[in-house]
């Protein structure tokens, strides 16, 4: 332990002077290079959440159906029939900007391992992607690389990618966002956790051999970019989905035995984080012999071995005496499996190299003694200015048909079919509702139930008013689930923000968390897992605050799932909810008038809950034929999407009550808590009766008819023309 630690070396490891002094105080001596590297990754923002912990604790995490909340590899909720659903969303932003294909691919691989580490078979993938302006010089290559990485990894491993979202905005020019979500199903009595219990139990390394890829990836993810960022390329991991498929099957086979005590993915910070986190959860120590770790490169030193983020690797604690049986199963599947250590009772992470101790750190120091920052918070100086909007200064359109087609062709509204058709969304044959609807729906084999899954966030709302934006992200995700007939169960979040050392960024973060908390409490939706991604900033320019919500819901009767497309001529179109004169933060304001200002739409969470309950009760009564959440682009875009997705290209004759509201606000405003539904003519009375029990009266808008969409004499356009505008943007862009 005689490595000379210089000031420059400390800075290179992202450790502050105060943090280094704390490390010396904990150890009672100077750390050596290996120990410095371990503190660097474990105390990084990416692994420690040192700037976000005090705010995250305000999120509600408990409910009767929650089996596992935050703190494990993934969250788990009970769905009945002795089964549970396991899910989580995580970011792989920095790696995807540096190397789009491998960054996105390894993001998928990592989130899948978080799911099957819990004992679950992954059944679905989703993603939430944010890129810079569509005319920015890097956007096209980033989009192509990220989508290819997601597609290749998911398709090869045999897990369907069933949904997600793609947004474009100039705030992401220097930092794209790649948020990957995975969902799995597990038997409630076969859940496994990352727990190093039982002193003297062996610690087994399984999976791919360790290389030099990904070293200090966690530290890099906790840093801001200068211009470019290509100098960080060596820290991006390289994945192999075929190897992961074998690892998945090997894990699921060994889970059928009684040998496994605990298991953990080697994700961010690799062998270091997996060993330390398992020891911490078990209240124990762990001793590893670094010289026993399988390697694929010559001359690797212990520092590199401990910090490598090579993919497709797991750390497993097994019952003493079962080593041969466990390693035999992994060998059968073509994987390395080797005992490299043992669980100890002294609470230390101890590393040896051929019997020589090369590092010794209290586990508590790496997990519980992490420096926690209550960083300064200050409302941005520009905030009041960007919230100003005088609607009298906004000229009303002369041609509403043109505006509707312009919005349908907007990159944030148009069809993403060219993206998601690269994904295999039917493998495993569980997918009932394909990408492009409000939410994906998957059957649960062996039951009459299904789950619905969605991701959602409007970052423009979060920029204009983070509290309201955070709340809307939760509420809209819930409405997306309700719109396919499912009851929301729980959510996972991926909180993407700029540099937390800037007070205005921490203000955005705190306000978004507060808005999410209020929505979760009012809608009875717990947060069971998640991820924080700070430092999404280049040369001082931050992304818009983007608290991405991944949400899962349950459909008790698989036959009652619905979609948003118009079904039959003569069906009656109704609107649940109220339209206000709200143009602030709308896609219409941005696309047509070039403005991003004003307050986002108001959100009445009590009313939102009522509207969701009306829709769900009507679905259970079997009278709703289609439903569609009203969001970006407003009512006119919502109706157009219902027509475009119809098998027969059905249009509608619509009359919307004006209530002294501007015409453009009625058609394109984005008032919240609205769902457009269709019912058969003979069921309108039943629907009104259900709504009346909740004290609301839906508005009859019109009926499904013909092949044109007509609204109040202002819009009169062929459905085929709408479809052409909606489908053309991305197809032309990616050619």
XYZ file of C-alpha atoms in Angstrom:
735
model
C 0.000 0.000 0.000
C 2.725 2.455 -0.904
C 1.351 3.989 -4.148
C 2.042 7.700 -4.222
C -1.228 9.661 -4.451
C -0.771 13.122 -5.963
C -3.147 16.062 -6.084
C -3.538 15.621 -9.840
C -4.442 11.967 -9.371
C -7.112 12.868 -6.818
C -8.625 15.424 -9.220
C -8.565 12.907 -12.086
C -10.640 10.569 -9.938
C -13.326 13.222 -9.409
C -12.678 13.467 -5.679
C -12.748 16.851 -3.958
C -10.225 17.978 -1.388
C -12.769 17.621 1.434
C -13.749 14.168 0.242
C -10.123 13.081 0.163
C -9.617 14.316 3.705
C -12.652 12.278 4.745
C -11.193 9.177 3.075
C -7.932 9.617 4.968
C -9.879 10.022 8.194
C -11.871 6.828 7.563
C -8.819 4.743 6.714
C -6.522 6.380 9.241
C -3.926 6.606 6.486
C -3.451 7.614 2.868
C -5.254 5.330 0.403
C -3.332 3.452 -2.259
C -4.257 3.647 -5.942
C -6.702 0.724 -5.836
C -8.459 2.146 -2.799
C -8.599 5.613 -4.356
C -10.214 4.116 -7.446
C -12.777 2.252 -5.324
C -13.725 5.395 -3.384
C -13.883 7.300 -6.666
C -16.525 5.075 -8.209
C -18.502 4.312 -5.054
C -18.631 7.984 -4.079
C -19.411 9.109 -7.615
C -22.752 10.773 -8.209
C -23.780 7.857 -10.429
C -23.346 5.264 -7.661
C -23.844 7.220 -4.439
C -26.696 9.661 -5.217
C -24.901 12.089 -2.928
C -26.670 15.171 -4.337
C -30.123 13.637 -4.681
C -30.683 11.453 -1.623
C -32.208 14.138 0.565
C -34.806 14.858 -2.111
C -35.506 11.292 -3.248
C -36.544 10.284 0.267
C -39.657 12.452 -0.175
C -41.090 10.169 -2.860
C -43.755 7.676 -1.682
C -42.450 4.115 -2.023
C -44.901 1.914 -0.129
C -48.240 0.298 -0.929
C -49.891 -3.017 -0.010
C -48.964 -4.541 -3.379
C -45.293 -3.424 -3.271
C -42.996 -6.379 -2.581
C -39.681 -4.581 -3.188
C -39.138 -0.845 -3.288
C -35.994 1.205 -4.032
C -32.647 -0.154 -2.891
C -32.404 -3.386 -4.859
C -31.557 -4.146 -8.477
C -35.205 -3.523 -9.443
C -38.610 -2.936 -7.869
C -41.321 -5.591 -7.563
C -45.125 -5.446 -7.256
C -47.662 -8.217 -6.688
C -49.996 -8.925 -9.639
C -51.847 -11.922 -8.163
C -51.861 -15.579 -9.165
C -48.663 -16.069 -7.181
C -46.790 -13.796 -9.611
C -45.066 -10.439 -9.428
C -43.838 -7.946 -12.003
C -40.245 -6.700 -11.758
C -39.232 -3.460 -13.475
C -36.772 -0.602 -13.563
C -35.559 2.191 -15.845
C -31.968 3.464 -16.033
C -29.923 5.930 -18.033
C -27.016 5.314 -20.381
C -26.718 8.891 -21.573
C -23.027 9.764 -21.606
C -21.896 6.462 -23.160
C -24.552 6.766 -25.878
C -23.414 10.252 -26.820
C -19.778 9.135 -27.032
C -20.430 5.829 -28.839
C -24.138 5.603 -29.802
C -24.325 1.954 -30.828
C -22.455 0.370 -27.910
C -23.703 2.959 -25.427
C -27.340 2.118 -26.172
C -26.736 -1.620 -26.564
C -24.995 -1.955 -23.196
C -27.716 0.159 -21.603
C -30.202 -2.482 -22.725
C -27.954 -5.299 -21.528
C -27.479 -3.704 -18.120
C -31.165 -3.100 -17.435
C -31.997 -6.665 -18.491
C -29.485 -8.013 -15.970
C -31.106 -5.917 -13.254
C -34.334 -7.780 -13.983
C -33.159 -11.378 -14.238
C -30.845 -10.899 -11.246
C -34.066 -10.736 -9.219
C -35.072 -14.177 -10.482
C -37.423 -12.846 -13.169
C -37.559 -13.711 -16.847
C -37.521 -10.441 -18.824
C -40.598 -10.119 -21.037
C -40.351 -6.573 -22.389
C -38.114 -3.593 -23.086
C -39.032 0.063 -23.539
C -36.962 3.179 -24.078
C -37.220 6.933 -23.785
C -34.877 8.721 -26.203
C -34.049 12.423 -26.475
C -31.946 13.901 -29.240
C -30.949 17.386 -30.294
C -32.714 19.475 -32.892
C -33.549 17.438 -35.967
C -31.361 19.730 -38.076
C -28.354 19.524 -35.727
C -25.290 17.998 -37.359
C -24.984 15.064 -34.914
C -28.642 14.182 -34.425
C -29.050 11.850 -37.392
C -25.971 9.759 -36.590
C -26.865 9.588 -32.886
C -30.424 8.509 -33.670
C -29.309 5.830 -36.121
C -26.600 4.493 -33.809
C -28.753 4.429 -30.676
C -31.715 2.768 -32.399
C -29.431 0.172 -34.006
C -27.814 -0.603 -30.643
C -31.179 -1.022 -28.931
C -32.559 -3.122 -31.769
C -29.591 -5.437 -32.126
C -29.215 -6.175 -28.434
C -32.920 -6.677 -27.713
C -33.582 -8.645 -30.890
C -30.584 -10.927 -30.401
C -31.324 -11.746 -26.782
C -34.966 -12.415 -27.607
C -36.741 -9.808 -25.475
C -39.322 -7.677 -27.330
C -39.022 -3.902 -27.402
C -42.674 -2.940 -27.109
C -42.835 0.809 -26.601
C -41.219 4.084 -25.701
C -40.871 7.618 -26.957
C -38.551 9.744 -29.083
C -38.236 13.512 -28.696
C -36.097 16.127 -30.406
C -35.074 19.446 -28.898
C -32.066 21.726 -29.147
C -31.365 21.438 -25.398
C -30.143 17.886 -26.119
C -27.720 18.943 -28.875
C -24.739 18.227 -26.640
C -26.243 15.468 -24.489
C -28.630 12.878 -25.869
C -30.655 10.855 -23.374
C -30.986 7.084 -23.627
C -33.235 5.733 -20.866
C -33.842 1.972 -21.021
C -36.626 0.175 -19.158
C -37.078 -3.566 -18.689
C -39.930 -5.608 -17.250
C -39.966 -9.213 -16.050
C -42.249 -11.738 -14.388
C -41.268 -13.785 -11.345
C -42.950 -16.207 -8.965
C -43.390 -14.518 -5.602
C -41.645 -17.385 -3.795
C -38.638 -17.314 -6.164
C -37.373 -13.749 -5.760
C -33.615 -13.284 -5.360
C -31.744 -10.287 -4.001
C -28.216 -8.901 -3.979
C -27.365 -10.047 -0.475
C -24.023 -11.392 0.771
C -25.254 -13.389 3.765
C -23.672 -16.261 5.631
C -20.089 -15.912 6.811
C -17.759 -18.303 4.932
C -20.180 -18.661 2.024
C -18.246 -18.647 -1.272
C -18.359 -15.701 -3.681
C -18.507 -16.830 -7.302
C -17.679 -14.801 -10.409
C -19.834 -15.843 -13.415
C -20.190 -14.660 -17.003
C -17.846 -13.021 -19.463
C -14.200 -12.460 -18.708
C -13.008 -9.061 -17.521
C -11.384 -6.641 -19.945
C -10.355 -3.013 -19.895
C -13.597 -1.646 -21.361
C -15.677 0.666 -19.219
C -13.011 1.514 -16.648
C -14.242 4.531 -14.676
C -17.556 4.513 -16.559
C -19.397 5.458 -13.346
C -17.052 8.391 -12.804
C -17.447 9.495 -16.425
C -21.247 9.371 -15.999
C -20.807 11.773 -13.057
C -18.984 14.394 -15.095
C -19.892 17.078 -17.604
C -18.679 17.180 -21.190
C -16.636 19.800 -22.877
C -17.078 20.170 -26.578
C -16.921 16.782 -28.234
C -16.441 14.177 -25.533
C -14.767 11.681 -27.840
C -11.772 11.581 -25.503
C -13.986 9.550 -23.148
C -14.581 6.826 -25.745
C -12.379 4.199 -23.989
C -14.776 4.255 -20.998
C -17.707 2.951 -23.068
C -18.439 -0.745 -22.546
C -18.838 -3.303 -25.306
C -21.724 -5.750 -25.125
C -22.543 -9.174 -26.556
C -26.258 -10.084 -26.494
C -25.620 -13.730 -27.378
C -23.402 -14.116 -24.317
C -26.055 -12.407 -22.198
C -28.730 -14.779 -23.501
C -26.651 -17.716 -22.261
C -26.065 -15.934 -18.948
C -29.807 -15.330 -18.585
C -30.672 -18.985 -19.134
C -27.883 -20.144 -16.820
C -29.130 -17.843 -14.050
C -32.731 -18.961 -14.455
C -31.599 -22.589 -14.248
C -29.503 -22.090 -11.130
C -32.415 -20.211 -9.515
C -34.349 -23.486 -9.568
C -31.839 -24.940 -7.105
C -31.479 -24.165 -3.417
C -27.874 -23.046 -3.753
C -28.161 -19.276 -4.287
C -27.857 -16.924 -1.317
C -27.553 -13.656 -3.260
C -26.772 -12.414 -6.746
C -25.836 -9.045 -8.189
C -25.193 -7.669 -11.662
C -21.750 -6.185 -12.238
C -23.071 -2.923 -13.650
C -21.700 0.548 -12.983
C -18.362 0.234 -11.124
C -18.303 -3.468 -11.978
C -16.835 -5.886 -9.454
C -16.372 -3.079 -6.927
C -20.013 -2.004 -6.653
C -21.442 -5.517 -6.839
C -19.258 -6.832 -4.018
C -19.647 -3.768 -1.804
C -23.418 -3.447 -2.253
C -23.975 -7.158 -1.572
C -21.850 -7.019 1.560
C -23.662 -3.913 2.775
C -27.127 -5.441 2.334
C -25.988 -8.569 4.195
C -24.394 -6.570 6.993
C -21.149 -8.399 6.327
C -17.729 -8.042 4.774
C -16.365 -9.646 1.656
C -12.882 -10.852 0.735
C -11.822 -11.263 -2.889
C -8.664 -12.597 -4.514
C -8.240 -10.370 -7.561
C -5.732 -12.772 -9.111
C -8.525 -15.359 -9.524
C -10.790 -13.093 -11.618
C -11.109 -14.458 -15.196
C -9.506 -12.009 -17.642
C -9.506 -11.668 -21.394
C -6.553 -9.248 -21.626
C -2.934 -9.706 -20.661
C -1.217 -7.620 -18.020
C -4.323 -6.271 -16.272
C -3.557 -4.801 -12.861
C -5.840 -5.041 -9.829
C -6.973 -1.414 -10.268
C -8.274 -2.208 -13.756
C -9.896 -5.463 -12.681
C -11.851 -3.830 -9.866
C -13.040 -0.847 -11.944
C -13.704 -2.553 -15.271
C -17.305 -2.399 -16.471
C -17.044 -5.283 -18.913
C -20.516 -6.535 -19.699
C -22.438 -9.777 -19.095
C -20.981 -10.540 -15.646
C -22.551 -11.441 -12.299
C -21.364 -11.911 -8.732
C -23.051 -14.764 -6.857
C -22.948 -15.795 -3.205
C -23.723 -19.505 -2.860
C -24.198 -21.884 0.019
C -20.933 -23.362 1.218
C -20.422 -26.787 -0.308
C -22.460 -26.069 -3.466
C -19.605 -24.559 -5.457
C -19.183 -27.501 -7.836
C -22.899 -27.739 -8.654
C -23.269 -24.007 -9.255
C -20.153 -23.628 -11.395
C -21.163 -26.727 -13.310
C -24.451 -25.141 -14.401
C -22.681 -22.034 -15.699
C -20.016 -24.089 -17.431
C -22.774 -26.040 -19.185
C -24.003 -22.740 -20.660
C -20.501 -21.839 -21.829
C -19.677 -19.328 -19.102
C -16.711 -18.847 -16.839
C -17.623 -19.524 -13.224
C -14.995 -19.350 -10.541
C -14.877 -18.950 -6.778
C -12.949 -15.705 -6.177
C -13.744 -14.941 -2.563
C -15.703 -15.489 0.602
C -18.219 -13.661 2.805
C -16.626 -12.443 6.032
C -18.027 -11.135 9.271
C -15.711 -8.165 9.784
C -17.547 -5.611 7.635
C -14.584 -4.928 5.356
C -13.950 -5.104 1.659
C -10.614 -6.857 1.541
C -8.767 -7.455 -1.696
C -5.904 -9.882 -2.039
C -3.543 -10.679 -4.863
C -1.845 -14.049 -4.415
C -2.371 -13.881 -0.634
C -1.034 -10.307 -0.350
C -3.586 -7.746 0.912
C -3.744 -4.915 -1.620
C -6.797 -2.989 -0.333
C -8.868 -2.901 2.820
C -11.840 -0.569 3.265
C -14.812 -0.712 5.662
C -17.940 -1.477 3.603
C -19.822 1.093 5.670
C -17.426 3.781 4.432
C -18.365 3.087 0.820
C -22.144 2.940 1.321
C -23.289 4.647 4.511
C -20.488 7.174 4.960
C -20.814 8.613 1.462
C -20.691 12.432 1.632
C -24.272 13.688 1.349
C -24.751 17.150 -0.108
C -27.624 19.494 0.566
C -26.619 21.611 -2.388
C -27.642 25.267 -2.747
C -30.990 25.822 -4.439
C -31.968 28.945 -6.306
C -34.737 29.675 -8.763
C -33.204 30.586 -12.151
C -33.124 34.275 -12.977
C -34.847 33.568 -16.300
C -37.740 31.557 -14.849
C -40.305 34.338 -14.479
C -39.481 35.634 -17.943
C -40.013 32.321 -19.739
C -43.354 31.878 -17.983
C -44.716 35.067 -19.512
C -47.195 34.683 -22.367
C -49.755 37.179 -23.592
C -52.144 35.226 -25.788
C -53.262 38.476 -27.423
C -49.846 38.601 -29.079
C -50.407 35.174 -30.653
C -52.017 35.469 -34.061
C -54.760 32.924 -34.725
C -54.219 30.760 -37.824
C -55.891 31.461 -41.144
C -55.727 27.824 -42.246
C -56.438 25.262 -39.521
C -55.981 22.333 -41.905
C -52.432 23.499 -42.555
C -51.706 23.822 -38.837
C -53.018 20.334 -38.098
C -50.862 18.804 -40.837
C -47.885 20.831 -39.634
C -48.309 19.454 -36.113
C -48.784 15.881 -37.316
C -45.469 16.156 -39.151
C -43.672 17.620 -36.121
C -40.772 15.344 -35.051
C -42.276 15.127 -31.555
C -45.703 13.991 -32.769
C -45.115 12.206 -36.073
C -44.959 8.448 -36.547
C -41.886 6.685 -35.164
C -42.682 3.520 -37.099
C -39.348 3.638 -38.899
C -37.686 3.500 -35.463
C -39.751 0.825 -33.753
C -40.117 -1.443 -36.765
C -36.403 -2.143 -36.304
C -37.309 -3.715 -32.967
C -38.690 -7.233 -32.671
C -41.807 -6.526 -30.628
C -43.483 -9.921 -31.097
C -40.795 -12.354 -29.891
C -42.159 -14.581 -27.059
C -45.690 -13.970 -28.484
C -46.974 -12.050 -25.441
C -47.434 -8.636 -27.076
C -51.091 -7.680 -27.535
C -50.792 -3.937 -28.213
C -47.853 -2.960 -30.392
C -45.679 0.174 -30.266
C -47.484 3.354 -31.275
C -50.410 3.217 -28.862
C -50.783 4.983 -25.498
C -49.170 1.978 -23.819
C -47.972 -1.501 -24.716
C -49.981 -4.474 -23.477
C -48.556 -7.958 -22.801
C -50.362 -11.117 -21.724
C -49.181 -12.962 -18.625
C -48.919 -16.562 -19.696
C -50.912 -19.016 -17.616
C -53.361 -16.355 -16.428
C -56.241 -14.311 -17.782
C -54.394 -11.098 -16.934
C -52.191 -8.672 -18.828
C -49.888 -5.809 -17.957
C -49.623 -2.432 -19.651
C -46.367 -0.461 -19.815
C -45.518 3.094 -20.823
C -42.820 5.768 -20.578
C -43.600 9.461 -20.456
C -42.250 12.965 -19.867
C -42.803 16.394 -21.402
C -39.515 18.156 -20.685
C -40.747 21.490 -22.047
C -43.330 21.606 -19.273
C -40.569 20.781 -16.769
C -38.424 23.630 -18.072
C -41.247 26.170 -17.851
C -42.488 25.012 -14.437
C -40.664 21.995 -12.951
C -43.268 21.312 -10.253
C -46.169 21.127 -12.700
C -44.030 19.322 -15.273
C -43.041 16.622 -12.782
C -46.647 16.116 -11.737
C -47.872 15.979 -15.345
C -45.268 13.332 -16.219
C -46.772 11.035 -13.571
C -50.404 11.860 -14.387
C -49.984 11.454 -18.140
C -48.234 8.108 -17.752
C -51.178 6.973 -15.621
C -53.686 8.168 -18.243
C -51.725 6.318 -20.920
C -52.195 3.097 -18.959
C -55.855 3.786 -18.276
C -56.391 4.468 -21.983
C -55.580 0.825 -22.779
C -57.774 -0.432 -19.938
C -55.208 -0.970 -17.177
C -55.089 0.109 -13.546
C -51.751 1.835 -12.698
C -49.719 -0.097 -10.123
C -46.373 1.638 -9.628
C -43.674 3.619 -11.373
C -39.942 3.711 -11.905
C -38.201 6.985 -12.714
C -35.102 8.120 -14.580
C -34.329 11.665 -13.462
C -32.163 13.396 -16.078
C -30.781 16.830 -15.143
C -27.777 19.090 -15.591
C -24.940 19.856 -13.192
C -26.166 19.584 -9.555
C -23.415 21.938 -8.437
C -25.403 24.737 -10.073
C -28.155 26.029 -7.724
C -30.666 26.500 -10.553
C -30.323 22.835 -11.557
C -30.962 21.698 -7.992
C -34.010 23.966 -7.918
C -35.336 22.232 -11.021
C -34.606 18.848 -9.453
C -36.288 19.635 -6.140
C -39.352 21.127 -7.822
C -39.762 18.167 -10.186
C -39.496 15.743 -7.258
C -42.103 17.754 -5.341
C -44.502 17.681 -8.296
C -43.976 13.948 -8.785
C -44.583 13.344 -5.085
C -47.882 15.195 -5.130
C -49.091 13.313 -8.197
C -48.014 9.945 -6.781
C -49.827 10.599 -3.509
C -53.038 11.820 -5.139
C -53.098 8.993 -7.695
C -51.947 6.268 -5.246
C -48.947 5.276 -7.348
C -45.751 4.352 -5.443
C -42.199 4.769 -6.769
C -40.494 1.369 -6.523
C -37.199 1.895 -8.364
C -35.295 4.455 -10.372
C -32.143 6.221 -11.382
C -30.703 9.736 -11.217
C -28.580 11.030 -14.083
C -26.908 14.360 -13.332
C -24.252 16.255 -15.297
C -26.135 16.103 -18.601
C -24.465 19.318 -19.639
C -21.954 20.427 -22.244
C -19.886 23.608 -22.040
C -22.256 25.063 -19.444
C -25.434 24.342 -21.431
C -27.798 21.974 -19.647
C -30.525 19.753 -21.013
C -34.122 20.554 -20.171
C -35.062 18.819 -16.890
C -36.356 15.406 -17.945
C -37.838 13.223 -15.177
C -38.797 10.242 -17.329
C -41.551 8.080 -15.864
C -41.865 4.362 -16.587
C -45.160 2.960 -15.330
C -46.796 -0.454 -15.195
C -50.504 -1.244 -14.884
C -52.625 -4.381 -14.544
C -55.531 -5.556 -16.716
C -57.528 -8.166 -14.792
C -59.324 -9.496 -17.874
C -57.127 -9.765 -20.945
C -60.193 -9.495 -23.200
C -60.857 -5.959 -21.978
C -57.729 -4.261 -23.259
C -58.416 -1.462 -25.741
C -56.514 0.734 -28.209
C -56.904 4.288 -29.456
C -58.055 3.658 -33.032
C -61.574 4.369 -34.262
C -63.376 1.038 -34.733
C -66.772 1.373 -36.414
C -68.841 3.833 -38.432
C -71.488 5.440 -36.250
C -69.627 5.093 -32.935
C -70.051 8.127 -30.702
C -66.966 10.183 -29.812
C -66.895 11.704 -26.321
C -64.446 13.784 -24.337
C -63.913 13.138 -20.635
C -62.452 16.267 -19.090
C -62.536 19.983 -19.690
C -60.720 22.135 -22.251
C -59.303 25.436 -21.025
C -57.591 28.268 -22.885
C -54.033 27.035 -22.330
C -51.356 27.473 -24.974
C -48.262 27.749 -22.741
C -45.634 25.104 -23.419
C -47.635 23.557 -26.255
C -46.228 21.915 -29.349
C -48.479 24.266 -31.329
C -46.796 27.305 -29.819
C -43.339 25.906 -30.582
C -43.979 24.572 -34.101
C -46.301 27.247 -35.488
C -45.132 30.354 -33.620
C -41.569 29.445 -32.661
C -42.198 30.115 -28.969
C -41.381 28.148 -25.833
C -42.922 30.185 -23.070
C -45.890 30.553 -20.781
C -47.064 28.315 -17.976
C -47.726 24.666 -18.813
C -51.340 23.512 -18.532
C -52.840 23.427 -15.050
C -53.227 19.995 -13.462
C -56.125 19.129 -11.168
C -55.070 15.788 -9.727
C -58.397 15.106 -8.021
C -60.144 15.523 -11.375
C -57.491 13.433 -13.096
C -58.174 10.580 -10.680
C -61.914 10.856 -11.314
C -61.452 10.804 -15.089
C -59.228 7.740 -14.849
C -61.807 5.959 -12.674
C -64.622 6.769 -15.119
C -62.617 5.311 -17.981
C -61.666 2.170 -16.058
C -65.223 1.545 -14.857
C -66.523 1.921 -18.411
C -63.873 -0.495 -19.676
C -64.923 -3.062 -17.059
C -68.538 -2.551 -18.134
C -67.451 -3.473 -21.651
C -68.737 -0.337 -23.332
C -65.563 1.528 -24.389
C -64.381 0.665 -27.886
C -61.362 2.981 -27.920
C -59.663 5.559 -25.728
C -56.836 8.016 -26.284
C -55.118 10.332 -23.836
C -55.129 13.938 -25.053
C -51.576 15.284 -24.879
C -49.069 16.894 -27.308
C -50.852 18.695 -30.114
C -54.147 18.886 -28.269
C -57.612 17.653 -29.195
C -57.273 17.944 -32.983
C -54.082 15.843 -33.036
C -55.664 13.299 -30.668
C -58.644 12.853 -32.991
C -56.392 12.678 -36.049
C -54.318 9.925 -34.411
C -57.503 7.949 -33.708
C -58.334 8.203 -37.423
C -54.823 7.471 -38.714
C -54.552 4.287 -36.633
C -57.940 2.995 -37.763
C -57.723 -0.066 -40.007
C -60.241 1.476 -42.401
C -58.972 5.059 -42.205
C -62.179 6.174 -40.508
C -62.756 9.870 -39.980
C -65.212 11.732 -37.771
C -67.625 14.637 -37.733
C -66.843 16.621 -34.591
C -68.418 19.667 -32.955
C -66.562 21.042 -29.938
C -68.294 23.538 -27.609
C -66.241 26.739 -27.595
C -66.959 28.258 -24.166
C -65.511 31.592 -25.324
C -62.090 30.014 -25.815
C -59.815 30.854 -28.721
C -60.255 28.445 -31.615
C -56.566 27.485 -31.691
C -56.637 26.737 -27.951
C -59.645 24.465 -28.382
C -58.025 22.559 -31.224
C -54.341 22.581 -30.248
C -54.134 23.576 -26.584
C -52.872 20.847 -24.263
C -55.236 21.042 -21.290
C -54.608 18.107 -18.976
C -56.904 15.407 -17.594
C -58.651 14.662 -20.885
C -59.353 11.333 -22.572
C -61.188 10.897 -25.879
C -63.333 7.732 -25.902
C -65.626 5.990 -28.383
C -68.723 3.986 -27.490
C -71.521 2.434 -29.513
C -74.551 4.689 -29.908
C -76.676 2.405 -27.740
C -74.126 2.591 -24.894
C -73.949 6.375 -24.558
C -76.548 6.337 -21.775
C -74.610 3.724 -19.811
C -71.436 5.737 -20.179
C -73.147 8.903 -18.985
C -74.537 6.992 -15.998
C -71.074 5.781 -14.997
C -69.694 9.305 -15.347
C -72.585 10.729 -13.353
C -71.691 8.548 -10.394
C -68.412 10.473 -10.253
C -70.097 13.842 -10.666
C -68.870 14.646 -14.161
C -70.566 14.952 -17.539
C -68.566 14.001 -20.648
C -69.005 16.062 -23.807
C -70.456 14.376 -26.864
C -68.149 15.510 -29.662
C -69.653 13.721 -32.633
C -69.481 10.399 -34.418
C -67.100 8.235 -36.393
C -67.904 8.468 -40.082
C -66.425 8.726 -43.565
C -62.794 9.184 -44.490
C -62.360 12.824 -43.486
C -61.800 14.539 -40.169
C -64.113 17.515 -39.744
C -64.033 19.745 -36.653
C -66.369 22.731 -36.242
C -66.030 23.759 -39.868
C -62.434 24.815 -39.159
C -60.743 21.509 -39.936
C -61.818 19.471 -42.933
C -59.039 17.166 -44.123
C -58.824 13.651 -45.572
C -57.540 10.991 -43.188
C -55.102 9.856 -45.889
C -53.633 13.358 -45.993
C -53.216 13.306 -42.211
C -51.501 9.924 -42.412
C -49.132 11.110 -45.134
C -48.059 14.117 -43.049
C -47.749 11.987 -39.918
C -45.666 9.230 -41.522
C -43.351 11.273 -43.733
C -41.055 13.180 -41.381
C -38.828 10.468 -39.906
C -38.870 8.376 -43.085
C -37.489 11.310 -45.067
C -35.062 12.235 -42.301
C -33.447 8.805 -42.008
C -33.184 8.072 -45.731
